[in-house]
CSV table of C-alpha atoms in Angstrom, one decimal:
chain,number,residue,atom,x,y,z
A,1,MET,CA,-4.3,45.8,-37.1
A,2,LEU,CA,-5.4,42.4,-36.4
A,3,LYS,CA,-5.5,40.9,-32.7
A,4,PRO,CA,-3.5,37.8,-31.9
A,5,ALA,CA,-5.4,34.8,-31.9
A,6,ILE,CA,-5.5,32.6,-28.8
A,7,PRO,CA,-3.6,29.5,-28.7
A,8,ASP,CA,-5.8,26.3,-28.7
A,9,ASN,CA,-3.8,25.2,-25.5
A,10,GLU,CA,-4.2,28.7,-23.7
A,11,SER,CA,-5.1,27.4,-20.0
A,12,GLN,CA,-2.3,24.8,-20.3
A,13,ARG,CA,0.4,27.5,-21.4
A,14,LEU,CA,-0.7,29.9,-18.8
A,15,ASN,CA,-0.2,27.1,-16.1
A,16,ALA,CA,3.1,26.3,-17.5
A,17,LEU,CA,4.1,30.3,-17.2
A,18,GLU,CA,2.8,30.2,-13.5
A,19,GLU,CA,5.0,27.2,-12.9
A,20,ALA,CA,8.1,28.5,-14.2
A,21,ASN,CA,8.0,31.1,-11.4
A,22,ILE,CA,9.4,33.7,-13.8
A,23,LEU,CA,6.8,36.3,-14.2
A,24,TYR,CA,7.9,39.8,-12.6
A,25,SER,CA,11.1,38.3,-10.9
A,26,PRO,CA,14.0,40.5,-10.7
A,27,THR,CA,16.4,41.2,-13.2
A,28,GLU,CA,19.2,38.3,-13.6
A,29,GLU,CA,22.6,39.0,-15.3
A,30,GLU,CA,22.5,35.7,-17.3
A,31,PHE,CA,19.2,36.7,-19.0
A,32,ASP,CA,20.5,40.2,-19.7
A,33,ASN,CA,23.7,38.9,-21.2
A,34,ILE,CA,21.9,37.1,-23.8
A,35,THR,CA,19.3,40.1,-25.0
A,36,GLN,CA,22.7,42.2,-25.1
A,37,LEU,CA,24.2,39.5,-27.2
A,38,ALA,CA,21.2,39.0,-29.4
A,39,SER,CA,21.0,42.6,-30.2
A,40,PHE,CA,25.0,42.7,-31.0
A,41,ILE,CA,24.6,39.7,-33.3
A,42,CYS,CA,21.6,40.8,-35.0
A,43,LYS,CA,22.6,44.5,-35.1
A,44,THR,CA,19.3,45.7,-33.8
A,45,PRO,CA,19.0,48.5,-31.1
A,46,ILE,CA,16.5,46.7,-29.1
A,47,SER,CA,16.5,42.9,-27.8
A,48,LEU,CA,13.8,41.5,-25.3
A,49,ILE,CA,12.9,38.2,-23.6
A,50,SER,CA,9.4,38.6,-23.5
A,51,LEU,CA,6.9,36.5,-21.7
A,52,VAL,CA,3.3,36.5,-22.6
A,53,GLY,CA,0.7,36.5,-19.8
A,54,GLU,CA,-3.3,36.5,-19.8
A,55,HIS,CA,-3.7,40.1,-20.5
A,56,GLU,CA,0.2,41.5,-20.9
A,57,GLN,CA,3.4,40.6,-22.2
A,58,TRP,CA,6.3,41.3,-19.5
A,59,PHE,CA,10.0,41.5,-20.3
A,60,LYS,CA,12.1,39.5,-18.0
A,61,SER,CA,15.2,41.2,-19.9
A,62,LYS,CA,15.3,44.2,-22.2
A,63,TYR,CA,18.2,45.9,-23.7
A,64,GLY,CA,18.0,49.1,-25.5
A,65,THR,CA,14.6,50.3,-24.0
A,66,ASP,CA,13.0,51.1,-20.8
A,67,MET,CA,9.7,49.6,-21.4
A,68,CYS,CA,8.8,46.6,-19.0
A,69,THR,CA,5.5,45.8,-20.3
A,70,SER,CA,2.6,45.9,-22.9
A,71,GLU,CA,-1.0,45.1,-23.6
A,72,ARG,CA,-1.0,41.5,-25.0
A,73,ASP,CA,-3.4,42.4,-27.8
A,74,ILE,CA,-1.0,44.8,-29.3
A,75,SER,CA,2.1,42.8,-28.7
A,76,PHE,CA,4.1,41.3,-31.7
A,77,CYS,CA,5.3,38.3,-29.5
A,78,SER,CA,1.4,37.1,-29.2
A,79,HIS,CA,1.4,36.4,-32.8
A,80,ALA,CA,5.1,34.8,-32.6
A,81,ILE,CA,3.9,32.4,-30.1
A,82,LEU,CA,1.3,31.0,-32.4
A,83,GLU,CA,4.0,29.2,-34.5
A,84,PRO,CA,6.0,27.5,-31.6
A,85,GLU,CA,8.7,25.8,-34.1
A,86,GLN,CA,9.1,29.0,-36.3
A,87,LEU,CA,11.3,32.1,-36.2
A,88,MET,CA,8.8,35.0,-37.0
A,89,GLU,CA,10.3,37.7,-39.0
A,90,ILE,CA,8.7,40.8,-40.0
A,91,GLU,CA,11.1,43.1,-42.2
A,92,ASP,CA,8.7,46.1,-42.7
A,93,THR,CA,5.8,46.0,-40.0
A,94,ARG,CA,4.0,48.8,-42.1
A,95,LEU,CA,3.4,46.5,-44.9
A,96,ASP,CA,2.0,43.6,-42.8
A,97,VAL,CA,-1.6,43.6,-42.4
A,98,ARG,CA,-1.4,42.4,-38.7
A,99,PHE,CA,0.6,45.5,-37.6
A,100,VAL,CA,-0.1,48.5,-40.0
A,101,ASP,CA,-2.1,50.4,-37.5
A,102,ASN,CA,-0.5,49.0,-34.4
A,103,PRO,CA,0.5,51.7,-31.8
A,104,PHE,CA,3.9,50.7,-31.5
A,105,VAL,CA,4.5,51.0,-35.4
A,106,LEU,CA,2.6,54.3,-35.7
A,107,ALA,CA,4.8,55.7,-32.5
A,108,LYS,CA,6.3,59.2,-33.6
A,109,THR,CA,9.6,57.9,-31.4
A,110,GLU,CA,11.5,54.7,-32.0
A,111,PRO,CA,8.4,52.8,-33.9
A,112,ILE,CA,8.9,49.1,-34.2
A,113,ILE,CA,9.5,48.8,-37.8
A,114,TYR,CA,11.4,45.6,-37.7
A,115,TYR,CA,10.7,42.6,-35.7
A,116,ALA,CA,12.0,39.1,-35.3
A,117,GLY,CA,11.1,36.6,-32.7
A,118,MET,CA,11.8,33.0,-31.6
A,119,PRO,CA,9.2,31.3,-29.4
A,120,LEU,CA,10.5,30.1,-25.9
A,121,LYS,CA,9.2,26.6,-24.7
A,122,ASN,CA,9.4,24.9,-21.5
A,123,HIS,CA,10.1,21.2,-20.9
A,124,ASN,CA,6.6,20.2,-21.7
A,125,ASN,CA,6.8,22.1,-25.0
A,126,MET,CA,4.7,24.7,-23.8
A,127,VAL,CA,5.2,28.2,-25.1
A,128,LEU,CA,6.2,30.8,-22.5
A,129,GLY,CA,7.1,33.9,-24.7
A,130,THR,CA,10.1,34.9,-27.0
A,131,LEU,CA,13.4,36.2,-27.4
A,132,CYS,CA,13.2,39.0,-29.8
A,133,VAL,CA,15.2,41.8,-31.7
A,134,ILE,CA,13.5,45.2,-32.9
A,135,ASP,CA,14.7,47.8,-35.0
A,136,THR,CA,13.2,51.2,-35.9
A,137,LYS,CA,13.7,50.7,-39.4
A,138,PRO,CA,13.3,48.0,-42.0
A,139,ASN,CA,15.8,45.0,-41.6
A,140,LYS,CA,16.8,41.5,-42.5
A,141,LEU,CA,18.5,39.0,-40.8
A,142,SER,CA,21.0,36.8,-42.7
A,143,GLN,CA,20.6,32.8,-42.3
A,144,GLU,CA,23.6,33.0,-39.8
A,145,GLN,CA,22.0,35.6,-37.7
A,146,LYS,CA,18.6,33.6,-37.6
A,147,ASN,CA,20.6,30.5,-36.5
A,148,ALA,CA,22.2,32.6,-33.7
A,149,LEU,CA,19.0,33.9,-32.5
A,150,LYS,CA,17.6,30.4,-32.2
A,151,SER,CA,20.6,29.3,-30.3
A,152,LEU,CA,20.3,31.8,-28.0
A,153,ALA,CA,16.6,31.2,-27.7
A,154,LYS,CA,17.7,27.9,-26.6
A,155,GLN,CA,19.8,29.1,-23.9
A,156,VAL,CA,17.1,31.3,-22.4
A,157,GLU,CA,15.0,27.9,-22.5
A,158,ILE,CA,17.9,26.1,-20.5
A,159,LEU,CA,18.2,29.1,-18.2
A,160,LEU,CA,14.6,29.0,-17.5
A,161,GLU,CA,14.4,25.1,-16.8
A,162,LEU,CA,17.4,25.4,-14.6
A,163,LYS,CA,15.3,28.0,-12.6
A,164,ARG,CA,12.3,25.9,-12.3
A,165,LYS,CA,14.4,22.9,-11.2
A,166,ASN,CA,16.3,25.2,-8.7
A,167,ASP,CA,13.1,26.5,-7.3
A,168,TYR,CA,11.7,23.0,-7.0
A,169,LEU,CA,14.8,22.0,-5.3
A,170,GLU,CA,14.8,25.1,-2.8
A,171,ASN,CA,11.3,24.1,-2.1
A,172,ILE,CA,12.1,20.7,-1.1
A,173,LYS,CA,14.8,21.6,1.2
A,174,LYS,CA,12.7,24.1,2.6
A,175,GLN,CA,10.1,21.5,3.4
A,176,LEU,CA,13.2,19.0,4.4
A,177,ASN,CA,14.2,21.7,6.8
A,178,GLU,CA,10.9,22.1,8.6
A,179,HIS,CA,10.3,18.5,8.8
A,180,ASN,CA,13.8,18.1,10.3
A,181,ALA,CA,13.2,20.7,12.9
A,182,MET,CA,9.7,19.0,13.8
A,183,LEU,CA,11.6,15.9,14.3
A,184,LYS,CA,14.4,17.3,16.3
A,185,ASP,CA,11.6,19.1,18.4
A,186,PHE,CA,9.4,15.7,18.6
A,187,ALA,CA,12.8,13.6,19.4
A,188,GLY,CA,13.9,16.2,22.1
A,189,VAL,CA,10.7,16.5,23.9
A,190,VAL,CA,9.8,12.4,23.7
A,191,SER,CA,13.4,11.7,24.9
A,192,HIS,CA,13.7,14.2,27.8
A,193,ASP,CA,9.9,12.9,28.8
A,194,MET,CA,10.9,9.4,28.7
A,195,LYS,CA,14.1,9.8,30.7
A,196,MET,CA,12.6,10.1,34.2
A,197,PRO,CA,10.5,7.2,34.0
A,198,LEU,CA,13.2,5.1,32.6
A,199,ALA,CA,15.4,6.2,35.6
A,200,ASN,CA,12.7,5.5,37.9
A,201,MET,CA,12.4,1.8,36.5
A,202,ILE,CA,16.2,1.3,36.6
A,203,ILE,CA,16.2,2.7,40.5
A,204,THR,CA,13.2,0.5,41.2
A,205,ALA,CA,14.8,-2.6,39.8
A,206,ASP,CA,17.8,-2.0,42.1
A,207,ILE,CA,15.4,-1.5,45.1
A,208,LEU,CA,13.4,-4.6,44.3
A,209,LYS,CA,16.7,-6.4,44.2
A,210,ALA,CA,18.2,-5.0,47.5
A,211,LYS,CA,14.7,-5.6,49.5
A,212,PHE,CA,13.3,-8.7,48.1
A,213,GLY,CA,16.1,-10.5,46.4
A,214,SER,CA,16.3,-13.2,48.9
A,215,LYS,CA,12.4,-14.0,48.2
A,216,LEU,CA,12.4,-13.7,44.5
A,217,GLY,CA,14.9,-16.5,43.7
A,218,GLU,CA,17.4,-16.8,40.8
A,219,GLU,CA,14.5,-16.8,38.2
A,220,GLY,CA,13.0,-13.6,39.6
A,221,LEU,CA,16.5,-11.8,39.7
A,222,ASP,CA,16.9,-12.7,36.3
A,223,TYR,CA,13.9,-10.9,35.5
A,224,LEU,CA,14.7,-8.1,37.4
A,225,GLN,CA,18.2,-7.8,35.8
A,226,ASN,CA,16.7,-8.2,32.1
A,227,LEU,CA,14.3,-5.3,33.2
A,228,LYS,CA,17.3,-3.1,34.3
A,229,GLN,CA,19.3,-4.1,31.1
A,230,ALA,CA,16.5,-3.2,28.9
A,231,GLY,CA,16.0,0.2,30.8
A,232,LEU,CA,19.7,0.8,30.4
A,233,ARG,CA,19.6,0.2,26.9
A,234,LEU,CA,16.6,2.4,26.2
A,235,SER,CA,18.3,5.1,28.2
A,236,GLY,CA,21.2,4.9,26.2
A,237,TYR,CA,19.3,4.9,22.8
A,238,ILE,CA,17.5,8.2,23.9
A,239,ASN,CA,20.8,9.7,25.0
A,240,GLY,CA,22.2,9.0,21.9
A,241,ILE,CA,18.9,10.7,19.9
A,242,LEU,CA,19.7,13.6,22.2
A,243,ASP,CA,23.6,13.9,21.3
A,244,HIS,CA,22.7,13.5,17.6
A,245,TYR,CA,20.4,16.2,17.5
A,246,GLU,CA,22.4,18.3,19.9
A,247,SER,CA,25.4,18.1,17.6
A,248,ASP,CA,24.6,21.1,15.7
A,249,ASN,CA,24.4,23.1,19.1
A,250,ILE,CA,27.8,21.4,20.0
A,251,ALA,CA,29.6,22.3,16.8
A,252,ALA,CA,28.7,25.9,17.1
A,253,SER,CA,30.5,26.2,20.5
A,254,LYS,CA,33.4,28.6,20.6
A,255,ASN,CA,36.9,27.2,19.9
A,256,GLU,CA,39.1,27.2,22.9
A,257,GLU,CA,43.1,26.3,23.4
A,258,PHE,CA,43.8,22.9,25.0
A,259,ASP,CA,46.2,19.9,24.9
A,260,VAL,CA,45.2,17.1,22.6
A,261,ASN,CA,46.6,14.3,24.8
A,262,GLN,CA,45.1,15.8,28.1
A,263,LEU,CA,41.9,15.8,26.2
A,264,LEU,CA,42.3,12.1,25.4
A,265,GLU,CA,43.4,11.1,28.9
A,266,GLU,CA,40.0,12.5,30.2
A,267,ILE,CA,38.0,10.9,27.7
A,268,ILE,CA,39.9,7.6,28.5
A,269,ASP,CA,38.8,8.1,31.9
A,270,LEU,CA,35.1,8.8,31.3
A,271,LEU,CA,35.2,5.6,29.6
A,272,ASN,CA,35.9,3.6,32.7
A,273,ILE,CA,37.7,0.9,30.9
A,274,THR,CA,37.9,-2.6,32.7
A,275,GLU,CA,39.2,-4.7,29.8
A,276,ASP,CA,42.8,-5.6,29.2
A,277,CYS,CA,43.2,-2.6,26.9
A,278,VAL,CA,46.2,-0.3,25.6
A,279,ILE,CA,45.5,3.0,24.3
A,280,ASN,CA,48.7,4.7,22.6
A,281,LEU,CA,48.5,8.4,22.5
A,282,PRO,CA,50.3,10.9,19.9
A,283,GLU,CA,53.8,11.0,20.8
A,284,ASP,CA,53.9,14.7,21.2
A,285,ASN,CA,51.8,16.9,23.3
A,286,THR,CA,50.3,19.6,21.2
A,287,ILE,CA,48.2,22.6,22.1
A,288,ILE,CA,45.4,23.4,19.5
A,289,SER,CA,42.5,25.8,19.1
A,290,SER,CA,39.6,24.2,18.3
A,291,ASN,CA,35.9,23.1,19.5
A,292,ARG,CA,36.9,21.0,22.5
A,293,ALA,CA,33.1,19.8,23.4
A,294,ALA,CA,32.8,18.8,19.7
A,295,LEU,CA,36.0,16.7,19.9
A,296,GLU,CA,35.1,15.2,23.0
A,297,GLN,CA,32.0,13.8,21.6
A,298,ILE,CA,33.7,12.7,18.7
A,299,PHE,CA,36.5,10.5,20.6
A,300,LEU,CA,34.0,9.2,22.9
A,301,ASN,CA,31.8,7.7,20.2
A,302,LEU,CA,34.7,6.6,18.2
A,303,LEU,CA,36.7,5.2,21.1
A,304,GLY,CA,33.7,3.7,22.9
A,305,ASN,CA,33.1,1.8,19.5
A,306,SER,CA,36.7,0.5,19.3
A,307,LEU,CA,36.4,-0.8,22.9
A,308,LYS,CA,33.0,-2.2,22.4
A,309,TYR,CA,33.3,-3.9,18.9
A,310,ASN,CA,36.4,-5.7,19.8
A,311,ASP,CA,36.9,-9.7,20.3
A,312,LYS,CA,40.5,-9.9,20.9
A,313,PRO,CA,41.7,-10.6,24.5
A,314,LYS,CA,43.9,-7.5,24.6
A,315,ILE,CA,42.4,-4.5,23.0
A,316,ILE,CA,44.8,-2.2,21.3
A,317,ILE,CA,44.1,1.1,20.1
A,318,ASP,CA,46.5,3.7,18.5
A,319,ILE,CA,45.8,7.4,18.3
A,320,GLU,CA,47.6,9.7,15.9
A,321,PHE,CA,47.4,13.4,15.4
A,322,SER,CA,49.1,15.6,12.5
A,323,GLN,CA,48.2,19.0,11.3
A,324,ASN,CA,48.8,21.8,8.7
A,325,PRO,CA,48.2,25.3,8.0
A,326,ASP,CA,44.4,24.5,7.1
A,327,PHE,CA,43.4,21.3,9.2
A,328,TYR,CA,44.0,19.1,12.3
A,329,TYR,CA,44.0,15.6,11.3
A,330,PHE,CA,43.4,12.5,13.6
A,331,SER,CA,43.3,8.9,13.3
A,332,ILE,CA,42.1,6.1,15.6
A,333,GLN,CA,43.3,2.4,14.6
A,334,ASP,CA,42.0,-0.6,16.7
A,335,ASN,CA,42.6,-4.2,16.5
A,336,GLY,CA,38.8,-4.8,16.5
A,337,ILE,CA,36.3,-7.2,14.7
A,338,GLY,CA,36.5,-4.9,11.8
A,339,ILE,CA,33.8,-4.0,9.0
A,340,PRO,CA,32.8,-5.5,5.8
A,341,LYS,CA,33.9,-3.3,2.8
A,342,GLU,CA,30.3,-3.3,1.4
A,343,LYS,CA,29.1,-1.9,4.7
A,344,GLU,CA,31.4,0.7,5.3
A,345,ASP,CA,29.3,3.4,3.7
A,346,ASP,CA,26.4,2.4,5.9
A,347,ILE,CA,27.8,2.5,9.2
A,348,PHE,CA,27.3,6.3,9.0
A,349,LYS,CA,23.6,6.3,8.4
A,350,LEU,CA,21.3,7.2,11.4
A,351,PHE,CA,20.1,3.8,13.2
A,352,THR,CA,22.1,1.6,11.0
A,353,THR,CA,24.2,-1.2,12.8
A,354,VAL,CA,26.4,-3.8,11.1
A,355,ALA,CA,27.6,-5.8,14.1
A,356,LYS,CA,25.0,-8.2,15.7
A,357,SER,CA,26.2,-7.6,19.1
A,358,ASP,CA,29.4,-5.8,20.9
A,359,ARG,CA,31.8,-7.3,23.1
A,360,ALA,CA,29.3,-7.6,26.1
A,361,GLY,CA,26.5,-9.2,23.9
A,362,ASN,CA,24.6,-5.9,23.7
A,363,LYS,CA,23.3,-4.5,20.3
A,364,GLY,CA,24.1,-1.1,19.3
A,365,ASN,CA,21.6,1.7,18.2
A,366,GLY,CA,23.1,3.0,15.2
A,367,ILE,CA,23.5,6.7,16.4
A,368,GLY,CA,26.9,7.2,17.4
A,369,LEU,CA,28.7,7.1,13.9
A,370,SER,CA,26.1,9.0,12.7
A,371,THR,CA,26.4,11.9,15.0
A,372,VAL,CA,30.2,11.8,14.7
A,373,LYS,CA,29.9,12.2,10.8
A,374,ARG,CA,27.5,15.2,11.6
A,375,LEU,CA,29.9,16.6,13.9
A,376,VAL,CA,32.9,16.4,11.8
A,377,GLY,CA,31.0,17.8,8.7
A,378,ASN,CA,29.8,20.7,10.9
A,379,LEU,CA,33.4,21.6,11.9
A,380,GLY,CA,34.3,21.7,8.1
A,381,GLY,CA,36.1,18.2,7.9
A,382,ASN,CA,35.7,14.7,6.5
A,383,LEU,CA,35.3,11.4,8.2
A,384,LYS,CA,36.8,8.3,6.4
A,385,VAL,CA,37.0,4.5,7.5
A,386,ASN,CA,39.4,1.7,6.2
A,387,SER,CA,38.7,-1.6,7.7
A,388,GLU,CA,39.6,-5.4,7.6
A,389,VAL,CA,37.3,-8.0,8.7
A,390,GLY,CA,39.1,-9.7,11.7
A,391,GLU,CA,42.1,-7.4,11.8
A,392,GLY,CA,40.8,-3.9,12.8
A,393,THR,CA,39.2,-0.5,11.8
A,394,ARG,CA,41.0,3.1,11.2
A,395,PHE,CA,38.9,6.0,11.4
A,396,THR,CA,40.7,9.2,10.0
A,397,PHE,CA,39.0,12.5,10.4
A,398,SER,CA,40.0,16.2,9.7
A,399,ILE,CA,38.9,19.3,11.5
A,400,LYS,CA,39.2,22.6,9.7
A,401,ARG,CA,41.4,25.4,11.5
A,402,LYS,CA,40.2,28.7,12.0
A,403,ALA,CA,42.0,31.5,11.4
């Protein structure tokens, strides 16, 4: 018996095998289907997907045997991987100097008399192991069977590559989730810690104006007003961040029954509208069962934007509602400044703003629509926008109905 040689690129090959993250992994139906098919096509009782490690070979999938591993020095696959592009076929192992006294060949029960193995390579052309078929008597594959075995080996390589990529993406997803959790915690702590000093700053500006307004003069009062407005804008920004990161918790709230029009009327009252404005509610009062808190947050943001980003003397907002057995549908149409077509996708990105300023001359923070999209997605729906610059904007969104 001849021991198999060690490939010249053995260290790189072993690194590739480790990076594949496949050794000693659980059985998978996709791989088992291939070994079963290989055995059927080649008409052999045994088929294996063998991965050749540093000291042993391990079978990712096996058909027709209970054996899970064997020593590398006596494995047939360790010889097969030395010729990465070739199918190694041994018609009678008893006649091959490499295997004549191999323990598997001399076994009294189910000896390995026939072997055919096609090397398996990764995306960098490193050989990881083989797809092989085994018989207990002399055998010989037809050319069609050889071609089929090579094709099945390619399918194993594809599965290995898909698994590698999936593992990589899962790792990236895990890291992103960890980073997002850290960012969420950081944003929450910073925002909460800043709210009180900001409130004190705003209150102090009002106190200074009340006590010393007559002594400060017009310029001093302007400074105080600018200070207060800056504090209010920053406070709104912080509240937006908190709302954004709390949206997941809001979306997890329990469903409750409520009247759509009553909800909208309460939201309109909260907005404290002072402009010349007409808001047309849905014609019918409809009772729905949904996440009331989430819908309230969605409408506060969308109606707030329709009010702020409007340059018409009279603001007109039309709200529509419909439903089917699977979804609730809402739409909000305004006659505001509109959104350029090329910017419609950007408005849902966090911290992205399109308009330079709103109706009052203030610049937005780019948080509200991102929060709306997040809430709608968490509620199993979709959010769309259709807008015409100078004419107005229509937001439509759906909410999945729960049984």
